[in-house]
Amino acid sequence: METGLTPTRLYMVLQKKFGVLNWWPMDKNYHMMNNSDPRFEIIVGAVLTQNTAWSNVEKALDNLKLDKALDVDSIMDMTLEKLEELVRPSGFFKQKAKRLKNLVLYLKSKYNGDLDCFFNRDFYTLREELLSLSGIGPETADSILLYAGGKPVFVVDAYTKRVCERLPVVGVNDVSSYDTVQRVFQYDLSKNFSDEKLTMVYKELHALIVELAKKYCKKKPLCSVCPLNNKCLFKKNLF
Ligand code: SF4
């Protein structure tokens, strides 16, 4: 029996099972009606999703939308107390409100809130800048860069690490290192997909891994019905 999968093979198998997921989820109608930039919703979502379930993030985003406040200027002008109230459902709301305030202050003071100016720069400079902001770690920075900025970078989250550890994913020897996991995925995928396709593959594969982890590879895994069970070492060791 084959055990373990390369990132490319993992992408193929998961895509066959789940199809195209078209991440990041966002409300395009809201932005059309309010003449706001949908990429900002991704930026806010990437901050709010830290240490919480996406369903809680959606509640906070709905609050911001009801207040017509899902744009740089509205969050800039809002009091911290009001912002805390709106993002409260996402948990750690005081910390997250402060992070959002810092982020919009940075976007406003350096780029006048213009996301084209912000994203239209060298990838490494942009990433360094994001990582220098309070509360923005590699996962949040890379989510913003990939899904809002369309930059070719693979996002590693706790689900990715769990799947890598259990399958395992070929080449990932240290799941505790964000950079190592990212490097293995990017090295393998960039060998097998053209530059034009790579960003789309990074977006989809991250979404597919989240789907796998939520449906099957939970903390207590549902191996008997998992689409990867004939390739997974963890499943093999259960029996
Ligand atoms: S659910 Fe089980 S079989 Fe599927 S990837 Fe996770 S550990 Fe492997």
mmCIF file of C-alpha atoms and ligand atoms in Angstrom:
data_model
loop_
_atom_site.group_PDB
_atom_site.id
_atom_site.type_symbol
_atom_site.label_atom_id
_atom_site.label_comp_id
_atom_site.label_asym_id
_atom_site.label_seq_id
_atom_site.Cartn_x
_atom_site.Cartn_y
_atom_site.Cartn_z
ATOM 1 C CA MET A 1 0.000 0.000 0.000
ATOM 2 C CA GLU A 2 1.217 3.508 -0.902
ATOM 3 C CA THR A 3 1.709 5.702 2.173
ATOM 4 C CA GLY A 4 2.072 9.444 2.235
ATOM 5 C CA LEU A 5 1.446 11.892 -0.550
ATOM 6 C CA THR A 6 3.367 14.675 -2.212
ATOM 7 C CA PRO A 7 1.662 18.096 -2.041
ATOM 8 C CA THR A 8 0.837 17.829 -5.757
ATOM 9 C CA ARG A 9 -0.753 14.403 -5.355
ATOM 10 C CA LEU A 10 -2.652 15.644 -2.299
ATOM 11 C CA TYR A 11 -4.021 18.518 -4.382
ATOM 12 C CA MET A 12 -5.105 16.138 -7.160
ATOM 13 C CA VAL A 13 -6.859 13.710 -4.822
ATOM 14 C CA LEU A 14 -8.625 16.419 -2.821
ATOM 15 C CA GLN A 15 -9.692 18.347 -5.890
ATOM 16 C CA LYS A 16 -11.222 15.193 -7.335
ATOM 17 C CA LYS A 17 -13.143 14.685 -4.114
ATOM 18 C CA PHE A 18 -14.232 18.253 -3.267
ATOM 19 C CA GLY A 19 -14.037 20.061 -6.634
ATOM 20 C CA VAL A 20 -13.174 23.758 -6.981
ATOM 21 C CA LEU A 21 -13.820 25.688 -3.750
ATOM 22 C CA ASN A 22 -13.098 29.216 -4.989
ATOM 23 C CA TRP A 23 -11.772 30.650 -1.741
ATOM 24 C CA TRP A 24 -11.707 33.181 -0.041
ATOM 25 C CA PRO A 25 -15.406 33.395 0.942
ATOM 26 C CA MET A 26 -16.635 36.999 0.752
ATOM 27 C CA ASP A 27 -19.731 39.061 0.075
ATOM 28 C CA LYS A 28 -19.200 40.584 -3.386
ATOM 29 C CA ASN A 29 -22.724 42.047 -3.437
ATOM 30 C CA TYR A 30 -22.050 44.065 -0.304
ATOM 31 C CA HIS A 31 -18.968 45.627 -1.838
ATOM 32 C CA MET A 32 -20.726 46.297 -5.141
ATOM 33 C CA MET A 33 -23.600 48.059 -3.367
ATOM 34 C CA ASN A 34 -21.326 49.998 -1.033
ATOM 35 C CA ASN A 35 -18.601 50.754 -3.526
ATOM 36 C CA SER A 36 -15.990 49.238 -1.209
ATOM 37 C CA ASP A 37 -12.946 47.079 -1.912
ATOM 38 C CA PRO A 38 -13.708 43.339 -1.399
ATOM 39 C CA ARG A 39 -10.019 42.683 -0.684
ATOM 40 C CA PHE A 40 -10.437 44.565 2.552
ATOM 41 C CA GLU A 41 -12.978 41.973 3.734
ATOM 42 C CA ILE A 42 -10.292 39.307 3.235
ATOM 43 C CA ILE A 43 -7.785 41.346 5.239
ATOM 44 C CA VAL A 44 -10.268 41.783 8.087
ATOM 45 C CA GLY A 45 -11.287 38.104 7.920
ATOM 46 C CA ALA A 46 -7.637 37.004 8.076
ATOM 47 C CA VAL A 47 -7.185 38.914 11.341
ATOM 48 C CA LEU A 48 -10.496 37.868 12.868
ATOM 49 C CA THR A 49 -10.040 34.177 12.090
ATOM 50 C CA GLN A 50 -7.037 33.880 14.428
ATOM 51 C CA ASN A 51 -7.855 31.243 17.085
ATOM 52 C CA THR A 52 -11.532 30.927 16.258
ATOM 53 C CA ALA A 53 -13.975 29.093 14.011
ATOM 54 C CA TRP A 54 -14.960 30.733 10.735
ATOM 55 C CA SER A 55 -18.648 30.781 11.806
ATOM 56 C CA ASN A 56 -17.688 33.281 14.551
ATOM 57 C CA VAL A 57 -15.798 35.408 12.045
ATOM 58 C CA GLU A 58 -18.889 35.516 9.829
ATOM 59 C CA LYS A 59 -20.938 36.932 12.703
ATOM 60 C CA ALA A 60 -18.381 39.684 13.264
ATOM 61 C CA LEU A 61 -18.229 40.445 9.524
ATOM 62 C CA ASP A 62 -22.040 40.607 9.422
ATOM 63 C CA ASN A 63 -21.960 43.156 12.256
ATOM 64 C CA LEU A 64 -19.473 45.276 10.328
ATOM 65 C CA LYS A 65 -21.621 45.023 7.189
ATOM 66 C CA LEU A 66 -24.812 45.955 9.037
ATOM 67 C CA ASP A 67 -22.960 49.031 10.217
ATOM 68 C CA LYS A 68 -21.704 49.636 6.647
ATOM 69 C CA ALA A 69 -18.229 49.636 8.124
ATOM 70 C CA LEU A 70 -16.305 47.052 6.108
ATOM 71 C CA ASP A 71 -13.831 49.500 4.605
ATOM 72 C CA VAL A 72 -10.610 51.202 5.663
ATOM 73 C CA ASP A 73 -12.097 54.650 6.350
ATOM 74 C CA SER A 74 -15.023 53.416 8.447
ATOM 75 C CA ILE A 75 -12.785 51.367 10.720
ATOM 76 C CA MET A 76 -10.303 54.233 10.868
ATOM 77 C CA ASP A 77 -13.016 56.672 12.006
ATOM 78 C CA MET A 78 -14.722 54.295 14.435
ATOM 79 C CA THR A 79 -13.954 54.363 18.157
ATOM 80 C CA LEU A 80 -12.049 51.391 19.499
ATOM 81 C CA GLU A 81 -14.963 50.594 21.842
ATOM 82 C CA LYS A 82 -17.434 50.458 18.954
ATOM 83 C CA LEU A 83 -15.100 48.243 16.919
ATOM 84 C CA GLU A 84 -14.663 45.912 19.896
ATOM 85 C CA GLU A 85 -18.429 45.582 20.112
ATOM 86 C CA LEU A 86 -18.807 44.751 16.411
ATOM 87 C CA VAL A 87 -16.030 42.129 16.333
ATOM 88 C CA ARG A 88 -16.922 40.630 19.718
ATOM 89 C CA PRO A 89 -18.346 37.350 18.205
ATOM 90 C CA SER A 90 -14.909 36.472 16.801
ATOM 91 C CA GLY A 91 -13.421 36.085 20.304
ATOM 92 C CA PHE A 92 -10.349 37.850 21.763
ATOM 93 C CA PHE A 93 -12.254 40.907 20.558
ATOM 94 C CA LYS A 94 -10.231 43.560 22.396
ATOM 95 C CA GLN A 95 -6.979 42.244 20.952
ATOM 96 C CA LYS A 96 -8.447 41.822 17.457
ATOM 97 C CA ALA A 97 -10.054 45.278 17.432
ATOM 98 C CA LYS A 98 -6.695 46.781 18.350
ATOM 99 C CA ARG A 99 -4.978 44.795 15.587
ATOM 100 C CA LEU A 100 -7.513 45.981 13.033
ATOM 101 C CA LYS A 101 -7.094 49.574 14.157
ATOM 102 C CA ASN A 102 -3.301 49.287 13.801
ATOM 103 C CA LEU A 103 -3.669 47.726 10.393
ATOM 104 C CA VAL A 104 -5.973 50.432 9.010
ATOM 105 C CA LEU A 105 -3.778 53.140 10.515
ATOM 106 C CA TYR A 106 -0.834 51.627 8.674
ATOM 107 C CA LEU A 107 -2.791 51.280 5.385
ATOM 108 C CA LYS A 108 -4.100 54.822 5.675
ATOM 109 C CA SER A 109 -0.886 56.538 6.695
ATOM 110 C CA LYS A 110 1.359 54.720 4.216
ATOM 111 C CA TYR A 111 -0.956 54.066 1.265
ATOM 112 C CA ASN A 112 -3.864 56.421 1.858
ATOM 113 C CA GLY A 113 -6.002 53.293 2.235
ATOM 114 C CA ASP A 114 -5.471 52.353 -1.420
ATOM 115 C CA LEU A 115 -5.062 48.569 -1.658
ATOM 116 C CA ASP A 116 -3.740 48.753 -5.225
ATOM 117 C CA CYS A 117 -0.815 50.859 -3.994
ATOM 118 C CA PHE A 118 -0.362 48.532 -1.057
ATOM 119 C CA PHE A 119 -0.278 45.281 -3.031
ATOM 120 C CA ASN A 120 1.512 46.605 -6.076
ATOM 121 C CA ARG A 121 4.959 46.153 -4.564
ATOM 122 C CA ASP A 122 7.698 43.621 -4.236
ATOM 123 C CA PHE A 123 6.439 40.464 -2.463
ATOM 124 C CA TYR A 124 9.242 40.215 0.110
ATOM 125 C CA THR A 125 9.026 43.878 1.136
ATOM 126 C CA LEU A 126 5.285 43.566 1.484
ATOM 127 C CA ARG A 127 5.533 40.403 3.585
ATOM 128 C CA GLU A 128 8.191 41.905 5.844
ATOM 129 C CA GLU A 129 6.026 44.956 6.343
ATOM 130 C CA LEU A 130 2.967 42.899 7.258
ATOM 131 C CA LEU A 131 4.984 40.755 9.665
ATOM 132 C CA SER A 132 6.268 43.872 11.407
ATOM 133 C CA LEU A 133 2.713 44.839 12.405
ATOM 134 C CA SER A 134 1.473 43.893 15.832
ATOM 135 C CA GLY A 135 -0.403 40.577 15.896
ATOM 136 C CA ILE A 136 0.277 39.681 12.250
ATOM 137 C CA GLY A 137 2.110 36.351 12.078
ATOM 138 C CA PRO A 138 3.091 34.311 9.000
ATOM 139 C CA GLU A 139 -0.319 32.623 8.597
ATOM 140 C CA THR A 140 -2.239 35.912 8.693
ATOM 141 C CA ALA A 141 0.295 37.713 6.491
ATOM 142 C CA ASP A 142 0.311 34.922 3.897
ATOM 143 C CA SER A 143 -3.508 34.676 3.878
ATOM 144 C CA ILE A 144 -3.652 38.402 3.102
ATOM 145 C CA LEU A 145 -0.922 38.142 0.465
ATOM 146 C CA LEU A 146 -2.434 35.113 -1.265
ATOM 147 C CA TYR A 147 -6.167 35.722 -1.113
ATOM 148 C CA ALA A 148 -6.352 39.530 -1.120
ATOM 149 C CA GLY A 149 -3.116 40.302 -2.960
ATOM 150 C CA GLY A 150 -3.069 37.369 -5.391
ATOM 151 C CA LYS A 151 0.587 36.679 -4.529
ATOM 152 C CA PRO A 152 1.996 33.159 -4.973
ATOM 153 C CA VAL A 153 2.516 32.013 -1.388
ATOM 154 C CA PHE A 154 1.183 28.896 0.331
ATOM 155 C CA VAL A 155 -0.655 29.360 3.640
ATOM 156 C CA VAL A 156 0.153 26.900 6.430
ATOM 157 C CA ASP A 157 -2.340 26.549 9.266
ATOM 158 C CA ALA A 158 -3.006 24.101 12.087
ATOM 159 C CA TYR A 159 -5.085 21.920 9.727
ATOM 160 C CA THR A 160 -2.184 21.717 7.252
ATOM 161 C CA LYS A 161 0.166 20.661 10.026
ATOM 162 C CA ARG A 162 -2.287 18.029 11.283
ATOM 163 C CA VAL A 163 -2.765 16.508 7.809
ATOM 164 C CA CYS A 164 1.002 16.613 7.134
ATOM 165 C CA GLU A 165 1.695 14.783 10.353
ATOM 166 C CA ARG A 166 -0.944 12.120 9.884
ATOM 167 C CA LEU A 167 -0.660 11.220 6.188
ATOM 168 C CA PRO A 168 2.300 12.104 6.137
ATOM 169 C CA VAL A 169 3.014 14.592 3.350
ATOM 170 C CA VAL A 170 6.242 13.551 1.651
ATOM 171 C CA GLY A 171 9.165 15.808 2.588
ATOM 172 C CA VAL A 172 7.583 17.410 5.659
ATOM 173 C CA ASN A 173 9.807 16.217 8.497
ATOM 174 C CA ASP A 174 9.086 18.998 10.969
ATOM 175 C CA VAL A 175 5.489 20.165 11.222
ATOM 176 C CA SER A 176 6.343 22.573 14.027
ATOM 177 C CA SER A 177 8.148 24.852 11.573
ATOM 178 C CA TYR A 178 5.859 27.070 9.477
ATOM 179 C CA ASP A 179 8.683 27.849 7.058
ATOM 180 C CA THR A 180 9.653 24.202 6.539
ATOM 181 C CA VAL A 181 6.104 23.101 5.753
ATOM 182 C CA GLN A 182 5.614 26.068 3.428
ATOM 183 C CA ARG A 183 8.918 25.418 1.660
ATOM 184 C CA VAL A 184 8.075 21.746 1.011
ATOM 185 C CA PHE A 185 4.659 22.603 -0.459
ATOM 186 C CA GLN A 186 5.962 25.467 -2.576
ATOM 187 C CA TYR A 187 8.955 23.515 -3.870
ATOM 188 C CA ASP A 188 6.851 20.547 -4.965
ATOM 189 C CA LEU A 189 3.924 22.514 -6.393
ATOM 190 C CA SER A 190 6.130 24.981 -8.276
ATOM 191 C CA LYS A 191 7.816 22.038 -10.034
ATOM 192 C CA ASN A 192 4.483 20.739 -11.268
ATOM 193 C CA PHE A 193 2.447 23.852 -12.076
ATOM 194 C CA SER A 194 3.201 26.842 -14.266
ATOM 195 C CA ASP A 195 3.686 30.292 -12.706
ATOM 196 C CA GLU A 196 0.300 31.316 -14.127
ATOM 197 C CA LYS A 197 -1.454 28.476 -12.313
ATOM 198 C CA LEU A 198 0.511 28.457 -9.075
ATOM 199 C CA THR A 199 -1.419 31.153 -7.210
ATOM 200 C CA MET A 200 -4.718 29.447 -7.997
ATOM 201 C CA VAL A 201 -3.298 26.077 -6.858
ATOM 202 C CA TYR A 202 -2.048 27.584 -3.567
ATOM 203 C CA LYS A 203 -5.468 29.138 -2.961
ATOM 204 C CA GLU A 204 -7.336 25.954 -3.728
ATOM 205 C CA LEU A 205 -5.045 23.533 -1.915
ATOM 206 C CA HIS A 206 -5.244 25.492 1.330
ATOM 207 C CA ALA A 207 -9.054 25.562 1.021
ATOM 208 C CA LEU A 208 -9.126 21.828 0.212
ATOM 209 C CA ILE A 209 -7.019 20.970 3.267
ATOM 210 C CA VAL A 210 -9.374 23.002 5.473
ATOM 211 C CA GLU A 211 -12.317 21.110 3.934
ATOM 212 C CA LEU A 212 -10.613 17.746 4.558
ATOM 213 C CA ALA A 213 -9.807 18.633 8.165
ATOM 214 C CA LYS A 214 -13.293 19.907 8.913
ATOM 215 C CA LYS A 215 -15.108 16.974 7.331
ATOM 216 C CA TYR A 216 -12.809 14.020 7.983
ATOM 217 C CA CYS A 217 -9.415 14.739 9.499
ATOM 218 C CA LYS A 218 -10.867 16.216 12.682
ATOM 219 C CA LYS A 219 -9.126 16.037 16.041
ATOM 220 C CA LYS A 220 -10.812 12.663 16.307
ATOM 221 C CA PRO A 221 -10.470 11.568 12.673
ATOM 222 C CA LEU A 222 -13.177 9.837 10.628
ATOM 223 C CA CYS A 223 -10.714 7.600 8.798
ATOM 224 C CA SER A 224 -13.150 4.923 7.688
ATOM 225 C CA VAL A 225 -14.950 7.375 5.383
ATOM 226 C CA CYS A 226 -12.012 9.653 4.497
ATOM 227 C CA PRO A 227 -11.098 9.887 0.782
ATOM 228 C CA LEU A 228 -7.409 9.506 1.696
ATOM 229 C CA ASN A 229 -7.744 6.425 3.877
ATOM 230 C CA ASN A 230 -6.030 4.038 1.447
ATOM 231 C CA LYS A 231 -2.975 6.326 1.331
ATOM 232 C CA CYS A 232 -2.708 7.395 4.946
ATOM 233 C CA LEU A 233 -0.160 6.005 7.380
ATOM 234 C CA PHE A 234 -2.131 7.224 10.409
ATOM 235 C CA LYS A 235 -5.172 5.229 9.284
ATOM 236 C CA LYS A 236 -2.988 2.180 8.651
ATOM 237 C CA ASN A 237 -1.567 2.362 12.157
ATOM 238 C CA LEU A 238 -5.034 2.455 13.700
ATOM 239 C CA PHE A 239 -5.641 -1.152 12.654
HETATM 240 S S1 SF4 B 1 -9.079 11.342 8.383
HETATM 241 FE FE1 SF4 B 1 -7.777 9.579 8.837
HETATM 242 S S2 SF4 B 1 -7.353 8.699 6.817
HETATM 243 FE FE2 SF4 B 1 -8.061 10.787 6.469
HETATM 244 S S3 SF4 B 1 -6.197 12.003 6.377
HETATM 245 FE FE3 SF4 B 1 -6.963 12.109 8.472
HETATM 246 S S4 SF4 B 1 -5.857 10.480 9.563
HETATM 247 FE FE4 SF4 B 1 -5.656 10.070 7.359
#
